[in-house]
Tab-separated table of C-alpha atoms in Angstrom:
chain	number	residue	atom	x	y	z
Q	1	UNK	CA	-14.151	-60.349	21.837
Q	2	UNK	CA	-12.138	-56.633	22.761
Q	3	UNK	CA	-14.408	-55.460	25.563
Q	4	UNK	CA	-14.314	-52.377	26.509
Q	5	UNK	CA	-12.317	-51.279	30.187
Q	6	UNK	CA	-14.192	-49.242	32.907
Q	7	UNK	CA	-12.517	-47.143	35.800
Q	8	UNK	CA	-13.702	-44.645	38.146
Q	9	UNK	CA	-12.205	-42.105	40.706
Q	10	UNK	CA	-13.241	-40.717	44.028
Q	11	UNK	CA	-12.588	-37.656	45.600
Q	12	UNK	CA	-11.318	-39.573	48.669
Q	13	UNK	CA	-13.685	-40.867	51.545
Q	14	UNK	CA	-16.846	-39.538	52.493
Q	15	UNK	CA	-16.521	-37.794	55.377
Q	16	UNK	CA	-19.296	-36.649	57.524
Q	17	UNK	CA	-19.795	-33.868	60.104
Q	18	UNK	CA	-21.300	-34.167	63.595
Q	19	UNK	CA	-23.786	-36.539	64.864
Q	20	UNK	CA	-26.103	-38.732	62.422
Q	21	UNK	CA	-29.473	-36.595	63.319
Q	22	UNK	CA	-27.584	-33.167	62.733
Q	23	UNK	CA	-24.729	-34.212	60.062
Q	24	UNK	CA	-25.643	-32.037	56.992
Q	25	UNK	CA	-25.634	-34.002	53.455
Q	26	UNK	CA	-22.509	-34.902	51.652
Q	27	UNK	CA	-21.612	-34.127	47.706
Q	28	UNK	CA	-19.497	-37.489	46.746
Q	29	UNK	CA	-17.731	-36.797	43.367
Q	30	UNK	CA	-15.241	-38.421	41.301
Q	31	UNK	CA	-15.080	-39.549	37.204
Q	32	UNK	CA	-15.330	-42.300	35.118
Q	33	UNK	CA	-13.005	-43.475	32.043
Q	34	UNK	CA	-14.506	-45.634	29.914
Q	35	UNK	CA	-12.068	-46.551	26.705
Q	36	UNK	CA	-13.712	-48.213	23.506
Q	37	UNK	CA	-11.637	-50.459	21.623
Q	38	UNK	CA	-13.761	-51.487	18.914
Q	39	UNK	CA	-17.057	-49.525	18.127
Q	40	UNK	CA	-19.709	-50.365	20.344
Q	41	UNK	CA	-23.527	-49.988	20.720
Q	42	UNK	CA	-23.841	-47.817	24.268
Q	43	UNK	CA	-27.394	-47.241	25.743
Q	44	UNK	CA	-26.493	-46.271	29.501
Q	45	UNK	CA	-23.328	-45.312	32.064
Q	46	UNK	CA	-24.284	-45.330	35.914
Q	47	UNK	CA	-22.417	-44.403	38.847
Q	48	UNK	CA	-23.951	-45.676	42.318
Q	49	UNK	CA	-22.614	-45.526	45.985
Q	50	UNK	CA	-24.137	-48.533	47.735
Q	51	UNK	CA	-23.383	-51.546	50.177
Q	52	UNK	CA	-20.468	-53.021	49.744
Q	53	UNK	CA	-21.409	-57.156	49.074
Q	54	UNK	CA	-19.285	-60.026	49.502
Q	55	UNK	CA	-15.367	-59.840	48.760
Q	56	UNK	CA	-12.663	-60.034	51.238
Q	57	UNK	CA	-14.890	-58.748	53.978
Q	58	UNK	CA	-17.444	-61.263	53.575
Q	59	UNK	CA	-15.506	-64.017	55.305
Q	60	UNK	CA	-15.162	-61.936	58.531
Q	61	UNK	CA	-17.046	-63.322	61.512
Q	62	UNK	CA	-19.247	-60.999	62.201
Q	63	UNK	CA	-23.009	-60.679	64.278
Q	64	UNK	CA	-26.569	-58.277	64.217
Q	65	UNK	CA	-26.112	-57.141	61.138
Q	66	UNK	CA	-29.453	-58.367	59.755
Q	67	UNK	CA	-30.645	-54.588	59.099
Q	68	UNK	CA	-32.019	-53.540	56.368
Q	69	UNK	CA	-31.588	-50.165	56.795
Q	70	UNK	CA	-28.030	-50.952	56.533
Q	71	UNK	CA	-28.284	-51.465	52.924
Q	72	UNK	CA	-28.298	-48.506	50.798
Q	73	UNK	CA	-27.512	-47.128	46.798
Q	74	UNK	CA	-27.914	-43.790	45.844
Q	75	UNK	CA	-27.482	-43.061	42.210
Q	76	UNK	CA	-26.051	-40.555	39.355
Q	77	UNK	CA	-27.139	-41.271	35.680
Q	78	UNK	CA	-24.299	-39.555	33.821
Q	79	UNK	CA	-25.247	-40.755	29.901
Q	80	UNK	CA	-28.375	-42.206	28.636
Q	81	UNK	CA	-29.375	-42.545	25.051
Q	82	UNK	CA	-31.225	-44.848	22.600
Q	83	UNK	CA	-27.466	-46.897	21.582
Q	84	UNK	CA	-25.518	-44.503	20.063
Q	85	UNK	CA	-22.794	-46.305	18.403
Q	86	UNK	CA	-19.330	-45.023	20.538
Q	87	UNK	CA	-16.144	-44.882	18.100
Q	88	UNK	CA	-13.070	-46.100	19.286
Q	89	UNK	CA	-11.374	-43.762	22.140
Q	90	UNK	CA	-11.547	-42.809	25.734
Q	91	UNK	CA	-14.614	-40.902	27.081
Q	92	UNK	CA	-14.529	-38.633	29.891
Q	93	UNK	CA	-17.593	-38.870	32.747
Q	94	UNK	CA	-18.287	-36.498	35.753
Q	95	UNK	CA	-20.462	-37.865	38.700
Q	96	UNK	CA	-21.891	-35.877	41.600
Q	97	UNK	CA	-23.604	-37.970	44.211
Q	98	UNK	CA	-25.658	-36.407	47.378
Q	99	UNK	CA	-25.449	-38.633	50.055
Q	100	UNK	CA	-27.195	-37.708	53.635
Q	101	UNK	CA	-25.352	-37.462	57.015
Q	102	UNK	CA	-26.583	-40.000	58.247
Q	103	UNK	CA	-25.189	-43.114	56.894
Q	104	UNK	CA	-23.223	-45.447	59.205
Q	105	UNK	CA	-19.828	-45.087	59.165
Q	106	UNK	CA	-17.217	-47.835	58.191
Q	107	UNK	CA	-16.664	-50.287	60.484
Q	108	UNK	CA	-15.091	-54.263	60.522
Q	109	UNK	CA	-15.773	-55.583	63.955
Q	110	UNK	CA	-17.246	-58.995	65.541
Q	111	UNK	CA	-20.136	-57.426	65.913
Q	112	UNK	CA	-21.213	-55.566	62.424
Q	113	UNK	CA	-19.502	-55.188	59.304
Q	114	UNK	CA	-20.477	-51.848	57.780
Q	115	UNK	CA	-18.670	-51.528	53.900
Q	116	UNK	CA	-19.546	-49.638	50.930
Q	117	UNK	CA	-18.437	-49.292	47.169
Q	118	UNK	CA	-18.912	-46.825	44.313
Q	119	UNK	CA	-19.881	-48.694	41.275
Q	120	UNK	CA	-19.520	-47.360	37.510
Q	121	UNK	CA	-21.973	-49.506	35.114
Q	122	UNK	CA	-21.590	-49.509	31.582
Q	123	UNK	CA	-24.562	-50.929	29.365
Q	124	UNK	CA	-25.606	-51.383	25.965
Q	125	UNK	CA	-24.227	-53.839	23.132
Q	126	UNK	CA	-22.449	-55.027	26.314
Q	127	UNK	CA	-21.723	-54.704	29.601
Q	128	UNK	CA	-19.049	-53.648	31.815
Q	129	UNK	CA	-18.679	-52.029	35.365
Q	130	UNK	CA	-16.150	-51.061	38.078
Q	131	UNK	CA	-15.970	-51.133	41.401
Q	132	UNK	CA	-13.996	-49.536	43.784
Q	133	UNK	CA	-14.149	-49.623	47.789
Q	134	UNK	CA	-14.898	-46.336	50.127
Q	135	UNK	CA	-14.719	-45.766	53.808
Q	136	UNK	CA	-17.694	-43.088	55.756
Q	137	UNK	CA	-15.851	-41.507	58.326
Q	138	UNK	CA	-17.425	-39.068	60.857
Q	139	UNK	CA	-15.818	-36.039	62.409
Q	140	UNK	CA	-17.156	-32.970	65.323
Q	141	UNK	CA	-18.299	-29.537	64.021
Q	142	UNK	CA	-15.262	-27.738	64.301
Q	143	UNK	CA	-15.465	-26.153	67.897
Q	144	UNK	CA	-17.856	-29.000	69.631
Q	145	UNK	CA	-17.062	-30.970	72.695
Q	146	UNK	CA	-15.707	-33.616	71.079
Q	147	UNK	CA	-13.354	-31.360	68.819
Q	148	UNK	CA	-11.995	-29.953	71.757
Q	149	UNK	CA	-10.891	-32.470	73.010
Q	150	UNK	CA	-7.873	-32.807	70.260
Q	151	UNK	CA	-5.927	-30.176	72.370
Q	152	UNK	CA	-6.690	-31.704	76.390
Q	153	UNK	CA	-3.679	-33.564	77.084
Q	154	UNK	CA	-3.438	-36.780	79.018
Q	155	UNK	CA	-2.933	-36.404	82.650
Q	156	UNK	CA	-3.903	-39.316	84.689
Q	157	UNK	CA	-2.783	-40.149	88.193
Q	158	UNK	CA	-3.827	-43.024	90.958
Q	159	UNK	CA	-2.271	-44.594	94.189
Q	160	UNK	CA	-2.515	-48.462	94.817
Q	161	UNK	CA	-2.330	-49.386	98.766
Q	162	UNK	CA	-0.762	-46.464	99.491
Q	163	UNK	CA	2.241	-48.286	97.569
Q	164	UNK	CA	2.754	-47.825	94.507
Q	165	UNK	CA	1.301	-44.155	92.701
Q	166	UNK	CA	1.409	-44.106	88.624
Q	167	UNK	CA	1.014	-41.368	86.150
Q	168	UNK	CA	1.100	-40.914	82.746
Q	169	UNK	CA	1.162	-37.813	80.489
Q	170	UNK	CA	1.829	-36.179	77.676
Q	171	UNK	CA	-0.459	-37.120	74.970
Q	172	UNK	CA	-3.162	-35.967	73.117
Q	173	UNK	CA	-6.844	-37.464	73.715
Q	174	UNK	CA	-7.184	-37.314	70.258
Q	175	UNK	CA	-5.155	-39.695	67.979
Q	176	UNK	CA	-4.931	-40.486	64.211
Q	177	UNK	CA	-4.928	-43.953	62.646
Q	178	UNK	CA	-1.024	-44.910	61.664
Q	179	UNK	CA	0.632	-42.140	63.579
Q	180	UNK	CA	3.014	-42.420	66.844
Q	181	UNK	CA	1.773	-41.855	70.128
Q	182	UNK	CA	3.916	-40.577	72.403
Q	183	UNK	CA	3.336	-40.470	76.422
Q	184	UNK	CA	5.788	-40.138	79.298
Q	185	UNK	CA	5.306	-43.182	82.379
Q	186	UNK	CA	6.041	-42.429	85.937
Q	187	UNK	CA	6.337	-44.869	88.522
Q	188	UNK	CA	6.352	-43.423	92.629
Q	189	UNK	CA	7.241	-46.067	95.549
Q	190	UNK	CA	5.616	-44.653	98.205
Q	191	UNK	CA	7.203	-47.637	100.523
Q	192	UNK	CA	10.494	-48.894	100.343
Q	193	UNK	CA	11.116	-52.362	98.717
Q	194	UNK	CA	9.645	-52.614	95.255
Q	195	UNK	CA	11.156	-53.301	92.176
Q	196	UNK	CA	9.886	-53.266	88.473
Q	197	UNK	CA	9.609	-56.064	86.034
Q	198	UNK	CA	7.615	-54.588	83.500
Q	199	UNK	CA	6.620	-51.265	81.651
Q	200	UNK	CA	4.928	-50.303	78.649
Q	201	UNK	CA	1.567	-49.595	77.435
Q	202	UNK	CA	-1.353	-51.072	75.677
Q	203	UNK	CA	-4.137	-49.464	73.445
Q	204	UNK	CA	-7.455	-51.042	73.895
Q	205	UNK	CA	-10.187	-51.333	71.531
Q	206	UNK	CA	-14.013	-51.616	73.194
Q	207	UNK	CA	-16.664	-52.638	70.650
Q	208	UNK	CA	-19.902	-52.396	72.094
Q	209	UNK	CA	-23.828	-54.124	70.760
Q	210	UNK	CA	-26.604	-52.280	72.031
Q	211	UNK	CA	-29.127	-55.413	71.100
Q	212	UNK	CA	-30.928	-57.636	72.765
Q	213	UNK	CA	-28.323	-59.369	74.323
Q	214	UNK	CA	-26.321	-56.569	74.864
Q	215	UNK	CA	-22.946	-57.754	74.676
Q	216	UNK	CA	-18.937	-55.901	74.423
Q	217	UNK	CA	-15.944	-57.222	73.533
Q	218	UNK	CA	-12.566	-56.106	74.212
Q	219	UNK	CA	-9.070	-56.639	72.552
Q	220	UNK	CA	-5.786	-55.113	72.165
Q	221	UNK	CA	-5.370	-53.235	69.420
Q	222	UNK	CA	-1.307	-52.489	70.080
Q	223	UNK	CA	1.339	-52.570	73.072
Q	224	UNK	CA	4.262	-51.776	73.537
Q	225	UNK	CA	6.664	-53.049	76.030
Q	226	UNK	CA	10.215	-52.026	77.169
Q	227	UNK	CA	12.735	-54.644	77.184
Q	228	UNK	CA	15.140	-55.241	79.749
Q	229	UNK	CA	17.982	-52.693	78.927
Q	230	UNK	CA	15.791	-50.791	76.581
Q	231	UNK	CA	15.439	-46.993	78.121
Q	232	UNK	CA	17.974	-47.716	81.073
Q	233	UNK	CA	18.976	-50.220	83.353
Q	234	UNK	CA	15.480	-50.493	85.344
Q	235	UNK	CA	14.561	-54.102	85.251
Q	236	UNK	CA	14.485	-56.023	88.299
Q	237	UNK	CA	16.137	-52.348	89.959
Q	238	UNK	CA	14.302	-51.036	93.241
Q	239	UNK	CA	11.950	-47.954	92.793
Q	240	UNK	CA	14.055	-45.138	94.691
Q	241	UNK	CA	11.901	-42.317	94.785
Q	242	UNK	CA	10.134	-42.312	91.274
Q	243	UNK	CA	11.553	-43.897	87.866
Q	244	UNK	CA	9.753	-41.857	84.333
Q	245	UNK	CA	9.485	-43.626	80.748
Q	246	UNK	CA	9.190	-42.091	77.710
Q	247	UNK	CA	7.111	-44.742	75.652
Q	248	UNK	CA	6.236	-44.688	71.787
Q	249	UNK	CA	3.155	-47.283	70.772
Q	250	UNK	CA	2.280	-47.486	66.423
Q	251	UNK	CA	-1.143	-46.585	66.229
Q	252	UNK	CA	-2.287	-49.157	63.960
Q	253	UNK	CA	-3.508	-48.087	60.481
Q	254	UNK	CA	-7.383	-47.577	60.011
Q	255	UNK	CA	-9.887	-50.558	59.864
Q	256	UNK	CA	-7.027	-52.219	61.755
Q	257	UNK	CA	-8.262	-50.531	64.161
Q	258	UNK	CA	-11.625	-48.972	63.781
Q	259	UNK	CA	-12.338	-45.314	64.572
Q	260	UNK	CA	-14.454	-44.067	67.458
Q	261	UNK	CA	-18.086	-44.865	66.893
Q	262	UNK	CA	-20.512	-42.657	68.985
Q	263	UNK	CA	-23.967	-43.695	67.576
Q	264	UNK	CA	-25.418	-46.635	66.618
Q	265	UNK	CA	-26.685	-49.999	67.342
Q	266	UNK	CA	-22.583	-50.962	67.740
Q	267	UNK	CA	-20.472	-48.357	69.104
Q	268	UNK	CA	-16.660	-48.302	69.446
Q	269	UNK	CA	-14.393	-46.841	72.094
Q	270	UNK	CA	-10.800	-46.790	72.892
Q	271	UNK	CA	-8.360	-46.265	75.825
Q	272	UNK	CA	-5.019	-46.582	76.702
Q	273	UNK	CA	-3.229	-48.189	79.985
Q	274	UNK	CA	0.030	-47.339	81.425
Q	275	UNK	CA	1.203	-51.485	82.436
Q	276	UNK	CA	3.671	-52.045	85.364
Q	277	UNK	CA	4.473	-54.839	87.125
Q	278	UNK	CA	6.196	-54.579	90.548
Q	279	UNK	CA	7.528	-56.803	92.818
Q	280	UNK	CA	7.788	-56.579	96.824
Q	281	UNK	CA	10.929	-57.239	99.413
Q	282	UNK	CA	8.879	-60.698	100.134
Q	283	UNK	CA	8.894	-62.018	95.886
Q	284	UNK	CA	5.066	-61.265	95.599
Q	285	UNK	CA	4.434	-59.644	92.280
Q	286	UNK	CA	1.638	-57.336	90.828
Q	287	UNK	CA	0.743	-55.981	87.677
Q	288	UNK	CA	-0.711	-52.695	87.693
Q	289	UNK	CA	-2.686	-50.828	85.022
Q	290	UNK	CA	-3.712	-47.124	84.889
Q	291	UNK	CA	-6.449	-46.728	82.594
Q	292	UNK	CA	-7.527	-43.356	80.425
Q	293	UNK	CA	-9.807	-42.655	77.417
Q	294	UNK	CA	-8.417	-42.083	74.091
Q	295	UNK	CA	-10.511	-41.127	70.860
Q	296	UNK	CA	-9.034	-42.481	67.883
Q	297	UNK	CA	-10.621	-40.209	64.738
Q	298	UNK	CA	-10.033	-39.892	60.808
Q	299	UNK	CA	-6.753	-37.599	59.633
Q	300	UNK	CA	-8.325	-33.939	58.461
Q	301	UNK	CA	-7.662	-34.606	55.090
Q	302	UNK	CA	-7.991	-36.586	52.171
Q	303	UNK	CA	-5.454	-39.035	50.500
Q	304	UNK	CA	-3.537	-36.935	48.101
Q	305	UNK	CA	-2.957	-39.234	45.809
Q	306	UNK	CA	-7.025	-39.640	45.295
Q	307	UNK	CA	-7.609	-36.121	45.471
Q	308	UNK	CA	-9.381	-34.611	42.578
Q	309	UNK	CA	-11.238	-31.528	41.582
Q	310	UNK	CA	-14.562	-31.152	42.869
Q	311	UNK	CA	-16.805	-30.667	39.523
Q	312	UNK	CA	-19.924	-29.054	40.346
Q	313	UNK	CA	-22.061	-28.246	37.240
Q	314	UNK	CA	-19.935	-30.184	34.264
Q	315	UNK	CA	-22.167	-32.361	31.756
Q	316	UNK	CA	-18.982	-34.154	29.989
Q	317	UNK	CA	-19.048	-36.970	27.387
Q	318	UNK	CA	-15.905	-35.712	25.277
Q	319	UNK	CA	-13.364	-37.761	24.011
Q	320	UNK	CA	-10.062	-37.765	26.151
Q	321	UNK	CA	-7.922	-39.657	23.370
Q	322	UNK	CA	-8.553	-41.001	19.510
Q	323	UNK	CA	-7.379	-44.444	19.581
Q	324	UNK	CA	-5.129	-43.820	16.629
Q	325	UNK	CA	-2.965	-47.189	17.913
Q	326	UNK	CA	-3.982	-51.069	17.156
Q	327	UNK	CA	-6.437	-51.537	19.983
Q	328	UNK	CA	-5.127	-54.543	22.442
Q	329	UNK	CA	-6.688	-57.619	22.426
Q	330	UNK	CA	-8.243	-59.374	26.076
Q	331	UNK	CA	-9.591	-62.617	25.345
């Protein structure tokens, strides 16, 4: 039997604005292509946004997520009719779906495993649907606190004994998933003697449950590490004075690492740590680690290769292409 093909398009990820209780609504929109290769009886084509089930994600370990209010489906009806017979060719369909602001956004953790889908349904004489995946991120209002932070700059400083002082600097607070973080290391002996083994930095991940039992976990998310003769001869060297590092760390692309989460039952924070390790005139090492908050946050805008035209008011069922050619065969 030649069954008919179904594909639909998003206009990239939904992306939210400010806090769940003040985020306004969000118009998700996007097409379908349905192509008929033999005449076929169609009664119905639906579009719905809802919970992603099952799939790749399903086999991640994951905890508390037995919510119901997690699950959710929202709905556009684009053609309806008693079975009109479709001729052979490739129809056109527009879909415009509200969603509100405050879904949760997309998250894979230990913890929860938040995922949803847009779904195109065709029915009728048979039956046929589509499924593609699609992240809910959440960005500030332009101009709120937490916007502003994407121009403060990292500048963190701290002393250890009255031995060792460490800074780093030079960064934004704000970073992007898959983009290069840059931040300059400085290392200050404040007594004579030590020498460094180690530098580099790691970016930590904090995933948080607010539940019952109230549990975090932590893990590295990347880290970087300077080899010895990488950026200078410094290993094993004595500190005279103060020794800097420029150091470059991968951010890792998104859902590798999840963005910031604010709100919710699982929340998600991030922070980075300038990593030394030092060694005194006696042998007796340490490892040191200067700690500071970073917020990792979507990119601005959306994939260009997904973008489409936003289609407001357009009622479409015309025919993109007569199938003029032998139609191919699918067992």
């Amino acid at each position: 039997m030649i069954l008919p093909s179904v594909r639909v398009f998003a206009l990239g990820d939904v992306v939210l604005q400010g806090a769940p209780a003040d985020a306004p609504g969000y118009v998700f929109s996007g097409r379908v292509l349905i192509t008929i290769r033999v005449p076929a009886r169609i009664q119905t084509v639906k579009v719905v946004f809802q919970t992603a089930q099952g799939g790749r994600w399903a086999r991640l370990r994951h905890r508390d997520t037995n919510d119901a209010t997690d699950n959710v489906s929202f709905a556009d009806s684009v053609y309806s009719s008693a079975g009109e017979v479709w001729a052979r060719g490739t129809y056109e369909f527009f879909f415009r779906i509200v969603l509100p602001g405050d879904l949760g956004e997309t998250m894979f953790t230990a913890h929860k495993r938040v995922a949803y889908e847009v779904r195109a349904q065709l029915s009728g004489s048979v039956r046929r649907a589509a499924v593609r995946p699609v992240a809910v991120k959440r960005m500030p209002y332009f101009g709120s606190a937490w916007e502003a932070l994407a121009s403060d700059m990292v500048h963190v400083s701290a002393v250890w004994r009255d031995r060792i002082e460490m800074c780093a600097l030079g960064c934004s607070r704000v970073q992007r998933d898959g983009q290069l973080l840059r931040v300059t290391g400085v290392v200050r002996a404040l007594e004579k003697g030590f020498c460094l083994t180690k530098v580099g930095v790691i970016l930590e991940e904090r995933t948080r449950c607010r539940s019952a039992r109230s549990t975090s976990e932590s893990h590295v998310a990347a880290s970087r590490f300077l080899r010895a003769g990488e950026h200078g001869d410094w290993h094993g060297r004595a500190i005279v004075d103060q020794m800097a590092f420029d150091l470059e760390l991968r951010i890792p692309p998104a859902y590798k690492i999840q963005y910031d989460v604010k709100h919710g039952p699982v929340t998600v924070s991030h922070r980075l740590a300038f990593v030394v390790a030092v060694v005194d005139q006696f042998g007796h090492g340490t490892s040191l680690r200067l700690f500071t908050p970073l917020h990792i946050m979507p990119h601005d805008c959306v994939d260009l290769h997904d973008e489409l035209p936003a289609y407001a008011d357009v009622q479409a069922d015309r025919v993109l292409l007569a199938a003029d050619a032998p139609p191919e065969l699918f067992a």
